[in-house]
Short mmCIF file of C-alpha atoms in Angstrom, two decimals:
data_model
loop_
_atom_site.label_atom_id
_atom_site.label_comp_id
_atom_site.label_asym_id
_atom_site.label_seq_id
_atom_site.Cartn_x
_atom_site.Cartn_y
_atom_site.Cartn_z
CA UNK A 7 10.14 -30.88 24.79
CA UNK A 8 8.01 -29.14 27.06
CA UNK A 9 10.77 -27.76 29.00
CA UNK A 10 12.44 -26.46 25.95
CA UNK A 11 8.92 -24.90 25.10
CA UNK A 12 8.94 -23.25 28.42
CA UNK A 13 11.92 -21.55 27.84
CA UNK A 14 11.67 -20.45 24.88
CA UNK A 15 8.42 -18.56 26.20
CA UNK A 16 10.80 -17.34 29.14
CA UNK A 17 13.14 -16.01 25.97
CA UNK A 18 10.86 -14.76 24.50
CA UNK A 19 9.05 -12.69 27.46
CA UNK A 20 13.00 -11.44 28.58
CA UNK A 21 13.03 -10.01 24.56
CA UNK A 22 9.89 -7.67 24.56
CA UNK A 23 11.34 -6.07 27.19
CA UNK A 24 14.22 -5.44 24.79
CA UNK A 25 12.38 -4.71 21.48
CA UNK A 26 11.12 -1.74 20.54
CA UNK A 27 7.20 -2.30 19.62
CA UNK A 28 6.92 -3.71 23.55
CA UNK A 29 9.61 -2.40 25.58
CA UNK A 30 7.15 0.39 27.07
CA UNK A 31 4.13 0.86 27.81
CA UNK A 32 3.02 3.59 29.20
CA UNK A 33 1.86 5.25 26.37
CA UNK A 34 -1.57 7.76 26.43
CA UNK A 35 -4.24 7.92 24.24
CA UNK A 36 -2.99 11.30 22.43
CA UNK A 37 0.53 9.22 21.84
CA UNK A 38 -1.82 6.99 19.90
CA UNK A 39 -3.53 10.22 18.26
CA UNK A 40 0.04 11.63 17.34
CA UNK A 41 1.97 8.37 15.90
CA UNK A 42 -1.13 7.62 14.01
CA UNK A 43 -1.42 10.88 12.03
CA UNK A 44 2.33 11.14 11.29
CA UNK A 45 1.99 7.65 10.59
CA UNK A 46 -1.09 8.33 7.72
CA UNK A 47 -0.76 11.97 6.71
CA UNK A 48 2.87 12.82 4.86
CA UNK A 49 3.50 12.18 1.25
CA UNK A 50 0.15 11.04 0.22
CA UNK A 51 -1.73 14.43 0.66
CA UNK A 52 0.68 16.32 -1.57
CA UNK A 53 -0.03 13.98 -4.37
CA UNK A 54 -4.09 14.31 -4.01
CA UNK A 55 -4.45 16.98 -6.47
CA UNK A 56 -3.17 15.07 -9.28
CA UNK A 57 -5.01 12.03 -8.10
CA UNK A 58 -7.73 14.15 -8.34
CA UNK A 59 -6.56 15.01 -11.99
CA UNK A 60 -6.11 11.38 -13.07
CA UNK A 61 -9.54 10.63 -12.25
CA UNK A 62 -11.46 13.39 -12.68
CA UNK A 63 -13.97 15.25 -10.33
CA UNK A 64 -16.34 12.87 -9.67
CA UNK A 65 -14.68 9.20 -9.55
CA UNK A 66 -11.56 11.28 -7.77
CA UNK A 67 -13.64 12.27 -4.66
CA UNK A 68 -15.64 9.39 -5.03
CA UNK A 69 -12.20 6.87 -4.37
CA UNK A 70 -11.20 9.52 -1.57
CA UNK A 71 -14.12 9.38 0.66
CA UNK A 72 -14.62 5.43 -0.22
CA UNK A 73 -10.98 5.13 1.08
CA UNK A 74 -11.16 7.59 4.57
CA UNK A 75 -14.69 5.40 5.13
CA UNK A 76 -13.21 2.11 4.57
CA UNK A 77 -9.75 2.36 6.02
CA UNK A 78 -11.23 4.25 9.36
CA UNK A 79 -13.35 0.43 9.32
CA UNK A 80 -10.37 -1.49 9.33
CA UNK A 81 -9.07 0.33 11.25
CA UNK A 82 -11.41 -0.21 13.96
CA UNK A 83 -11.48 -3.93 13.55
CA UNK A 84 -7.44 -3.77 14.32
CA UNK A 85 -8.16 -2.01 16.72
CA UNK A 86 -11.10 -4.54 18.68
CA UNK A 87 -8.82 -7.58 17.35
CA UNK A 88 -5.92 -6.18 19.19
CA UNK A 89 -6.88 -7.81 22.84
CA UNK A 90 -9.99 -10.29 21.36
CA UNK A 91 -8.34 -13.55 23.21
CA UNK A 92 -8.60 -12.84 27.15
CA UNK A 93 -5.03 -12.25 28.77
CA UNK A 94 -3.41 -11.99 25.62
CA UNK A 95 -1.98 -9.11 23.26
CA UNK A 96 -1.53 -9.17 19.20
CA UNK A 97 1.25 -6.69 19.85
CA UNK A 98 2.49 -6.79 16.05
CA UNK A 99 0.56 -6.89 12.84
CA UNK A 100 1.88 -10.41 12.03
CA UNK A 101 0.89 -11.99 15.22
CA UNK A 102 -2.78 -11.16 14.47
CA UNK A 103 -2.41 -13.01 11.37
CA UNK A 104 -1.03 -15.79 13.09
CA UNK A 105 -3.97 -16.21 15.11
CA UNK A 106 -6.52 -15.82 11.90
CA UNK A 107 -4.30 -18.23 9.34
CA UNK A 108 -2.31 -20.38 11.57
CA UNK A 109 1.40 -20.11 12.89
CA UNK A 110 3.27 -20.73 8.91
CA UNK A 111 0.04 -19.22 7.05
CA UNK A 112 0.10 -16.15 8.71
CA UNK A 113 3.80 -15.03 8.76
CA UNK A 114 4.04 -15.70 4.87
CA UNK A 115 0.66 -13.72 4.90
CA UNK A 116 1.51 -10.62 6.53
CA UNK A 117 4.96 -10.20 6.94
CA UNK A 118 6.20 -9.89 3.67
CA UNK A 119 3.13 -7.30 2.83
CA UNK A 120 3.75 -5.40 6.02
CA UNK A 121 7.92 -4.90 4.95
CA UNK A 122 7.38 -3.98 1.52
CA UNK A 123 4.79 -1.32 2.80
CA UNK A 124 6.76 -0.36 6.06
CA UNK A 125 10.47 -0.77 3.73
CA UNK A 126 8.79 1.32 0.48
CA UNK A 127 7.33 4.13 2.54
CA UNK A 128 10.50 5.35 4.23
CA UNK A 129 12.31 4.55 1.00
CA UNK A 130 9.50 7.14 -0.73
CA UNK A 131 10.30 9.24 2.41
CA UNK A 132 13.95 9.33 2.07
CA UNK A 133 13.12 10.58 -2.38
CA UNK A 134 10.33 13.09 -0.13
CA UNK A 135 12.53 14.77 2.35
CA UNK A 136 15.34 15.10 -0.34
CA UNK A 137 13.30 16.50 -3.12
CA UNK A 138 12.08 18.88 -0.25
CA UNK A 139 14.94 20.11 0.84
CA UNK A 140 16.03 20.71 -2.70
CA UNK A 141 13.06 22.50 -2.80
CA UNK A 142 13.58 24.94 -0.02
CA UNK A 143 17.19 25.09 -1.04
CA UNK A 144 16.32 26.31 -4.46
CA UNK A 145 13.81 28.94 -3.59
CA UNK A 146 15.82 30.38 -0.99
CA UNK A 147 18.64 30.85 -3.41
CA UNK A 148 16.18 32.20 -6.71
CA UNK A 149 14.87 34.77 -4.28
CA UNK A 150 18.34 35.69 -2.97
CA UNK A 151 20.77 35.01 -5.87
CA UNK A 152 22.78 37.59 -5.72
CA UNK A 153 23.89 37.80 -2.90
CA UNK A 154 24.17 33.77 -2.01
CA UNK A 155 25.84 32.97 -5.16
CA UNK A 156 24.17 29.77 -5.10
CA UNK A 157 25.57 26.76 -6.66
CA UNK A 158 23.14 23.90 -8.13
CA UNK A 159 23.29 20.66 -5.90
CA UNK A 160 21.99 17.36 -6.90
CA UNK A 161 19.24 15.69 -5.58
CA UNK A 162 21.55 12.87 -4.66
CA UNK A 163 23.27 15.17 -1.64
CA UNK A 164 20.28 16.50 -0.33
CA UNK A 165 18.38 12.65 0.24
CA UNK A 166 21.90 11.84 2.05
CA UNK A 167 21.65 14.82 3.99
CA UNK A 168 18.18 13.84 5.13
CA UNK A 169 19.50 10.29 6.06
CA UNK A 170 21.97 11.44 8.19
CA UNK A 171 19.69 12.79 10.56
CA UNK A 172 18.16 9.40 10.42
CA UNK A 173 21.44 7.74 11.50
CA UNK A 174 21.26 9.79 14.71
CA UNK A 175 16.94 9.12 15.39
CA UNK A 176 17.17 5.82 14.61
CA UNK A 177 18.50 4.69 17.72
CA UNK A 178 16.42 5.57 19.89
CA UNK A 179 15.04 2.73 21.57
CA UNK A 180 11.11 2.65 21.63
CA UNK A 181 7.36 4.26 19.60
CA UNK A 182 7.88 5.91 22.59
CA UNK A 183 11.20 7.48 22.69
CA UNK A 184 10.01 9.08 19.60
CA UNK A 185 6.58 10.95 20.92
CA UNK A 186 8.64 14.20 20.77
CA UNK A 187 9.18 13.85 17.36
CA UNK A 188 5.67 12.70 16.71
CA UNK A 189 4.19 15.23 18.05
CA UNK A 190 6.53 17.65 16.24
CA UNK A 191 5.87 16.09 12.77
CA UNK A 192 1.87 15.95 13.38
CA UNK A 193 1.59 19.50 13.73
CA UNK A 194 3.92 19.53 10.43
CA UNK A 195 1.56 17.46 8.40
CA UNK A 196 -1.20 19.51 9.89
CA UNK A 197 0.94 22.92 9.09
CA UNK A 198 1.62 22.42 5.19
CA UNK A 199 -1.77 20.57 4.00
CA UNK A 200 -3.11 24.02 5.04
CA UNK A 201 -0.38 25.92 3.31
CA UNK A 202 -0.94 23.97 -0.07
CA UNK A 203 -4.66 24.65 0.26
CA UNK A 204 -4.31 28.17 1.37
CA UNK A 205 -1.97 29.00 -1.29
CA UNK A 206 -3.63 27.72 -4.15
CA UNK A 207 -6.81 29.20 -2.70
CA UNK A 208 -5.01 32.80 -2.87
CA UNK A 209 -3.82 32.04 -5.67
CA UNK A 210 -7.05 31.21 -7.28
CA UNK A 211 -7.94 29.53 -10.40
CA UNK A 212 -6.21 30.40 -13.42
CA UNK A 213 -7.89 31.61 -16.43
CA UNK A 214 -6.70 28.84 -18.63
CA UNK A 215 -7.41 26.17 -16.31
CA UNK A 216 -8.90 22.73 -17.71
CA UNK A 217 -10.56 19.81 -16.23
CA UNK A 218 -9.86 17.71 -19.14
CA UNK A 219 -8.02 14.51 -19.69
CA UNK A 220 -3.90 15.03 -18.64
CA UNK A 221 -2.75 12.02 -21.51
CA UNK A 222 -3.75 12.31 -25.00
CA UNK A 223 -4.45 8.90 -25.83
CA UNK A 224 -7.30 6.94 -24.12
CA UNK A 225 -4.74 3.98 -23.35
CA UNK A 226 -2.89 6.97 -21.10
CA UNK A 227 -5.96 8.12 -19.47
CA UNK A 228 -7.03 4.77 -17.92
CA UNK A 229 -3.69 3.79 -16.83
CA UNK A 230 -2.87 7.18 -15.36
CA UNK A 231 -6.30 6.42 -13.92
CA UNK A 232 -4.95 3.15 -12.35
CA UNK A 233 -1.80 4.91 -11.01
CA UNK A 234 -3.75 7.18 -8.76
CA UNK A 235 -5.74 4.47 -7.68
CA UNK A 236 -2.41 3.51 -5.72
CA UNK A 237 -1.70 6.93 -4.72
CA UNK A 238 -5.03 7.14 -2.71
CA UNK A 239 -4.17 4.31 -1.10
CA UNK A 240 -0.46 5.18 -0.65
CA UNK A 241 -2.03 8.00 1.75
CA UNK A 242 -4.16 5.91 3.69
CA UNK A 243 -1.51 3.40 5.38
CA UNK A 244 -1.59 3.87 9.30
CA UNK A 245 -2.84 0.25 9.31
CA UNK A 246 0.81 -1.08 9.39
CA UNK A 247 1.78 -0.09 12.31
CA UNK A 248 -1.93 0.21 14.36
CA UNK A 249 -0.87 -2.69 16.50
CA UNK A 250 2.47 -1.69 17.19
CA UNK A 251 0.83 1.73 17.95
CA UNK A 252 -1.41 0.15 20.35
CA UNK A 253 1.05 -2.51 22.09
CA UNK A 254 2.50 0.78 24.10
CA UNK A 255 -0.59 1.52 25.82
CA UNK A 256 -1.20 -0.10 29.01
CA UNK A 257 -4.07 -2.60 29.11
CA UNK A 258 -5.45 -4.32 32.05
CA UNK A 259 -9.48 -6.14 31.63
CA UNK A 260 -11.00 -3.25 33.67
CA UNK A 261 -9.80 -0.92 31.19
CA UNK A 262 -8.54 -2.33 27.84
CA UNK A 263 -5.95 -0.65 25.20
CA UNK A 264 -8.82 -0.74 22.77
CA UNK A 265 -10.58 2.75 24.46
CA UNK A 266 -7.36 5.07 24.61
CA UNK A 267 -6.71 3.57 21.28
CA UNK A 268 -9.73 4.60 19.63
CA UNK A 269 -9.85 7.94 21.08
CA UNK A 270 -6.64 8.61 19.42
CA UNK A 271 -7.45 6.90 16.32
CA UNK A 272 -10.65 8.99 15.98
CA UNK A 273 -8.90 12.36 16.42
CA UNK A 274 -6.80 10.73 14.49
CA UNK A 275 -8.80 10.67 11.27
CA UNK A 276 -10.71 13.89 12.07
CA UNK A 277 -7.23 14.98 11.18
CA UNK A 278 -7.30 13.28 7.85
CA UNK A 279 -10.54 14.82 7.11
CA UNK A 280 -9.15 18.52 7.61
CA UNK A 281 -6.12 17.59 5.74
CA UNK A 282 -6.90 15.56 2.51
CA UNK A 283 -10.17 16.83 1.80
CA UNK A 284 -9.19 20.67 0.88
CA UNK A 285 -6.17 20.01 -0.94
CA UNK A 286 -7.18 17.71 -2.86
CA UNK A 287 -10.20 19.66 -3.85
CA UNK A 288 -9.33 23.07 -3.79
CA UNK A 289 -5.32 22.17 -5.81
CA UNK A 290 -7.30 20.23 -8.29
CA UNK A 291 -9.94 23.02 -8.40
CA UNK A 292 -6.92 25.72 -8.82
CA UNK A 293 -4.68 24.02 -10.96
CA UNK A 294 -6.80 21.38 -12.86
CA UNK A 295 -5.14 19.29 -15.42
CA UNK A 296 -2.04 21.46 -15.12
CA UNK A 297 -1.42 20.06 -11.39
CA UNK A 298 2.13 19.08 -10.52
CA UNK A 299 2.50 15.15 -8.47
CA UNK A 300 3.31 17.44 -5.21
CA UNK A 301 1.10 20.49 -5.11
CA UNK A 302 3.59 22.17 -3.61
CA UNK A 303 5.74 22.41 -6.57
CA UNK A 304 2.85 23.86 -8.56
CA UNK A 305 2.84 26.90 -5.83
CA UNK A 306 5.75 29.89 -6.77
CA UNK A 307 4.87 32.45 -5.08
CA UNK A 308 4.62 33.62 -2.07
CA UNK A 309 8.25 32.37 -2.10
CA UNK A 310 8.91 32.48 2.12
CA UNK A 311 5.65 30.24 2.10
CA UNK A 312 6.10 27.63 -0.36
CA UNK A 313 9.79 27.35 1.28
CA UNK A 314 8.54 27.25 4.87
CA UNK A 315 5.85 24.34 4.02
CA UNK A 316 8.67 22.50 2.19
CA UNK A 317 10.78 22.50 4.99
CA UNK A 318 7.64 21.60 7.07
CA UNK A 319 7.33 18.51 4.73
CA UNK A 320 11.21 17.91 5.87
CA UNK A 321 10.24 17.62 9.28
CA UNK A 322 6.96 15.62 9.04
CA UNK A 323 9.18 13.09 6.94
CA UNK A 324 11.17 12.77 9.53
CA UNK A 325 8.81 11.34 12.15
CA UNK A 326 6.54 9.36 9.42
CA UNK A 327 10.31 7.58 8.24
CA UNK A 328 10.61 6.82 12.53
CA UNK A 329 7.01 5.78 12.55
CA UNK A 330 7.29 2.91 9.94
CA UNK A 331 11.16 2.49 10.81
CA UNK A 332 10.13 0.93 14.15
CA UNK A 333 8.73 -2.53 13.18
CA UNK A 334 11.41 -2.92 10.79
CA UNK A 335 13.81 -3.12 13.67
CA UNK A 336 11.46 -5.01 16.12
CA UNK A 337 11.49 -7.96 13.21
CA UNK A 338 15.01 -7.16 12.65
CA UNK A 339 16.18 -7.66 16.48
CA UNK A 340 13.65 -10.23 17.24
CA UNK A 341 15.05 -12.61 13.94
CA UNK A 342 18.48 -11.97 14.77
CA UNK A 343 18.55 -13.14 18.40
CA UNK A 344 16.03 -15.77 18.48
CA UNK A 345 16.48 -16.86 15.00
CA UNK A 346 20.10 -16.25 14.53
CA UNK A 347 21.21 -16.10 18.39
CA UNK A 348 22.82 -12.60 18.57
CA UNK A 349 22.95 -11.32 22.07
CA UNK A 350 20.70 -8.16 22.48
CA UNK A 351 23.06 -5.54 23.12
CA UNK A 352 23.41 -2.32 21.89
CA UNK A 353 26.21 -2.85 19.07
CA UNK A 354 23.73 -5.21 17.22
CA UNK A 355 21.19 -2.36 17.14
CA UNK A 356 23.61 0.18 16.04
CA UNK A 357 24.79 -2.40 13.31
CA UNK A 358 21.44 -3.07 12.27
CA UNK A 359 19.69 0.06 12.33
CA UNK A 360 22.74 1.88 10.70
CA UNK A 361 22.42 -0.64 7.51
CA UNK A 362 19.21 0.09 7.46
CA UNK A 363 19.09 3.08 7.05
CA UNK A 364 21.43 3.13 4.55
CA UNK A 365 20.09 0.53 2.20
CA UNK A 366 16.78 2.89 2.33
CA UNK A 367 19.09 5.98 1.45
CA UNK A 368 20.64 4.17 -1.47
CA UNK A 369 17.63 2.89 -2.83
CA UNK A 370 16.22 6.13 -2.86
CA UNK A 371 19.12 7.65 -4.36
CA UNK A 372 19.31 5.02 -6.97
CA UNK A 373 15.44 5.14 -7.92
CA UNK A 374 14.23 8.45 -6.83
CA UNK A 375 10.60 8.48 -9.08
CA UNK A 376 8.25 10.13 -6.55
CA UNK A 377 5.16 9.71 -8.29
CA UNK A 378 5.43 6.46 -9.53
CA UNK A 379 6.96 4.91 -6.23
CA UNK A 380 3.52 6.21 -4.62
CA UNK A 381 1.17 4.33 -6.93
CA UNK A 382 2.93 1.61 -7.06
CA UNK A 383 3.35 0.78 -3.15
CA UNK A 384 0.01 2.40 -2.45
CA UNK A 385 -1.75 -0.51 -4.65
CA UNK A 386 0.75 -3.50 -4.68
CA UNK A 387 1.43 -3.35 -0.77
CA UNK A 388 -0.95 -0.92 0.77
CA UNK A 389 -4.28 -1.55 -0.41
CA UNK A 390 -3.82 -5.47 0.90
CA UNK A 391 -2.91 -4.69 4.62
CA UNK A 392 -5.20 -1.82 4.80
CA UNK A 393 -8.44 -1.95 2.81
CA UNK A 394 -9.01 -6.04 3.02
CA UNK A 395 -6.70 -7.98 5.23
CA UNK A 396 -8.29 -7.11 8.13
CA UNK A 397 -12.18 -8.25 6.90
CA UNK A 398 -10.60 -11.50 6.07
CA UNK A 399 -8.77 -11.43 9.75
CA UNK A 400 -12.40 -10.64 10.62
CA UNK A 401 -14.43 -12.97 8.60
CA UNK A 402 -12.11 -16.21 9.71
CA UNK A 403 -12.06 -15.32 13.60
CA UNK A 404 -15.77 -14.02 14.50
CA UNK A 405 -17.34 -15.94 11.22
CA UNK A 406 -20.10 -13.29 10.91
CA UNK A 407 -23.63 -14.29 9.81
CA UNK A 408 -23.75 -14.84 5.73
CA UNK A 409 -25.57 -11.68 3.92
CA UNK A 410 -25.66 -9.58 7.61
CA UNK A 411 -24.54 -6.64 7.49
CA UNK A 412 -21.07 -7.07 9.03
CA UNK A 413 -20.68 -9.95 6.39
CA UNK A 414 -21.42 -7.75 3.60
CA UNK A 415 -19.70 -4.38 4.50
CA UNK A 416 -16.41 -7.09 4.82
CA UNK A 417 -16.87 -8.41 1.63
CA UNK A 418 -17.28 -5.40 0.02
CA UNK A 419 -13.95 -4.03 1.66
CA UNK A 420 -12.09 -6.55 0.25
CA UNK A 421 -13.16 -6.37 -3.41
CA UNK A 422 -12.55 -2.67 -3.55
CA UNK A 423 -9.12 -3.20 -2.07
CA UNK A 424 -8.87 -6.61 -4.73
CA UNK A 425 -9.23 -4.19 -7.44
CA UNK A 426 -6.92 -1.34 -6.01
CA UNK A 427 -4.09 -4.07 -5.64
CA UNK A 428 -4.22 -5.17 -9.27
CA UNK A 429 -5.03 -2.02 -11.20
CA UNK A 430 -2.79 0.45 -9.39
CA UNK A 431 0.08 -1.15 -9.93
CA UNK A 432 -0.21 -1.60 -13.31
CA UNK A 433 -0.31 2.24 -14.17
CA UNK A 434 2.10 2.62 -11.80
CA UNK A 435 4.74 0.53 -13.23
CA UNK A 436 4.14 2.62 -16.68
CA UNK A 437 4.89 5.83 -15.27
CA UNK A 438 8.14 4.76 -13.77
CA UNK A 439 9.01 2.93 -17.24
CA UNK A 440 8.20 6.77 -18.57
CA UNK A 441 9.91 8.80 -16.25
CA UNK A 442 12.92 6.18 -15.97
CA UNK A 443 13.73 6.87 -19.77
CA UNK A 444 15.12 10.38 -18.96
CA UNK A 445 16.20 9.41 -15.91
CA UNK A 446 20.92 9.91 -15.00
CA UNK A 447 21.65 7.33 -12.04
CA UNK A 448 22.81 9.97 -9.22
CA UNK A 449 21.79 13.04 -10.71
#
């Protein structure tokens, strides 16, 4: 038996040289900065404006500042649990919850959470970059119709065109392989949140603009209230792949992972800051009640603009979809050759990544309801593994002092993120129901 044991750690070792979470590390601390921001800013921002409309001015900037304070706190506490046991590495999100809840307890814990987050956002990524390629598609051709002679294409055709660029990134091999395109897609995110503030800040307020209530029934009002509840927390998600972020920077005890780490986390969120804060004030302030689910589709004019962020938003969404991608094949590979004895070669990650990618692109395709998808993931999934898990992670390894301050700010993290996870859904699953019953399959 403790031969067998032996090996399997041997096995195991020989893998994360293989996989894609551990297979490098020689990552720097602005890798960390990079993956993290196109890892938390993307579809979330666009949809802060009617977030903000949903809840109104004051309990709408209210949730946002609650969330960037309590998130960038869990986020640090990934971030210290990451190397807490001397010589050893949490690496992936699942084997820190294997240390807090036991070997069983913690996979069924975390895993599941962490794949419907990781699996939902790149499905809402494939319904992003299609709807915004549509987007640039169609403005290009309104401002040039007659001489394009543009004819209408579905939706459908543009999310598989956005897939099949995914068919190509998806092999490559590591977090980072993909810096490049992390980089790239930062500077995106960065690029367009300033363009949809900007733009509705030339634009300026219109003179019918209302603050008021967007349903007219009070039953509407608090569950539209409950649906952007998720969408806050839909753009606050980095948390899933912190620790697979982290595993690629080298660590030794005279200078730990945990330093480079939170450098780039902390630029990191400084980015956040400069992103979600303006538009989701200023294309609330502009557009009030009127506000479309992605600001961008609320800005017309100018028309070169609103088509270069939207192909921006292409781009970003193309990095963010890697980002979250990367786990999915690290549990993938790792459950097919030690659980299922595949031999890692390079046909069984083409085979696996390729179906992957297109089970995400025919999901999408199939259920392509933008706004609803965000609120729903955002509370059901998101608010679990990144407002509260980690306090309870906390609370059951270090056992902090009852009533002391690090015992309270915990406990107050995880009932905010209780109630996120059971109201946001809720209003969530209504507005799908209501946009589903106009909805043609493949349209």
């Amino acid at each position: 038996m403790e031969s067998i044991s032996k090996n399997n750690v041997v096995e195991e070792k020989d893998l994360n040289k293989w996989l894609p979470v551990t297979s490098s590390r020689n990552g720097k601390w602005w890798y960390s900065a990079f993956h993290n921001v196109t890892a938390m800013v993307g579809a979330g921002v666009l949809g802060f404006p009617y977030a903000m409309s949903e809840l109104g001015w004051g309990p709408g900037t209210a949730v946002i500042v609650l969330s960037w304070i309590i998130t960038l706190y869990t986020l640090w506490q990934m971030v210290e649990m990451h190397e807490m046991v001397p010589g050893k590495r949490f690496d992936r999100y699942h084997e820190l919850g294997q240390h807090a809840f036991g070997e069983k307890l913690g996979l069924w814990v975390v895993v599941p959470q962490q794949l419907l987050v990781e699996v939902g956002v790149n499905i809402v990524y494939m319904i992003t970059g299609g709807n915004s390629l549509k987007k640039f598609h169609d403005t290009i051709c309104n401002r040039f119709s007659t001489s394009l002679h543009c004819e209408p294409i579905k939706r459908t055709y543009f999310i598989m065109i956005f897939s099949a660029v995914h068919l190509i990134l998806s092999h490559l091999p590591n977090f980072n392989s993909i810096t490049i395109i992390s980089i790239l897609a930062a500077f995106m995110s960065l690029s367009y949140s300033t363009i949809g503030w900007a733009a509705s800040l030339s634009k300026g307020v219109a003179p019918d603009v209302t603050y008021g209530q967007r349903a007219s029934t009070r039953a509407g009002n608090v569950f539209n209230a409950f649906s952007a509840l998720g969408d806050v927390a839909f753009a606050f998600a980095g948390h899933n792949v912190v620790l697979e972020i982290q595993a690629t920077i080298p660590s030794t005890p005279e200078k730990p992972s945990k330093k480079p780490m939170w450098r780039g986390v902390m630029v990191a969120y400084a980015v956040v800051a400069v992103c979600y804060f303006p538009v989701a004030l200023i294309g609330y302030w502009v557009f009030g009640d009127k506000v479309e689910d992605n600001i961008l589709v609320s800005l017309e004019k100018p028309w070169w603009l609103i088509a270069l962020a939207n192909m921006f938003v292409v781009v970003h969404v193309i990095g963010s979809y890697q980002i979250y991608a990367m786990p999915v094949f690290d549990m993938l590979e790792s459950v097919l050759v030690l659980g299922m004895k595949f031999k890692p070669t390079i046909l069984l990650r083409i085979v696996t990544r390729t179906s992957y990618v297109a089970l995400t692109m025919f999901v999408a395709i199939t259920f392509p309801f933008f706004g609803g998808l965000l609120g729903f993931f955002g509370g059901f999934a998101f608010a679990p593994t990144t407002y509260f898990l980690p306090c309870i992670m906390w609370l059951t390894i270090y056992k902090p002092k009852k009533f002391g301050l690090s015992w309270i700010a915990n406990w107050f993290c995880i009932i905010v993120g209780v109630t996120l996870m059971i109201l946001a859904p809720i209003g969530a699953l209504r507005q799908i129901i209501l946009q589903a019953k106009n909805y043609k399959f493949y349209s």
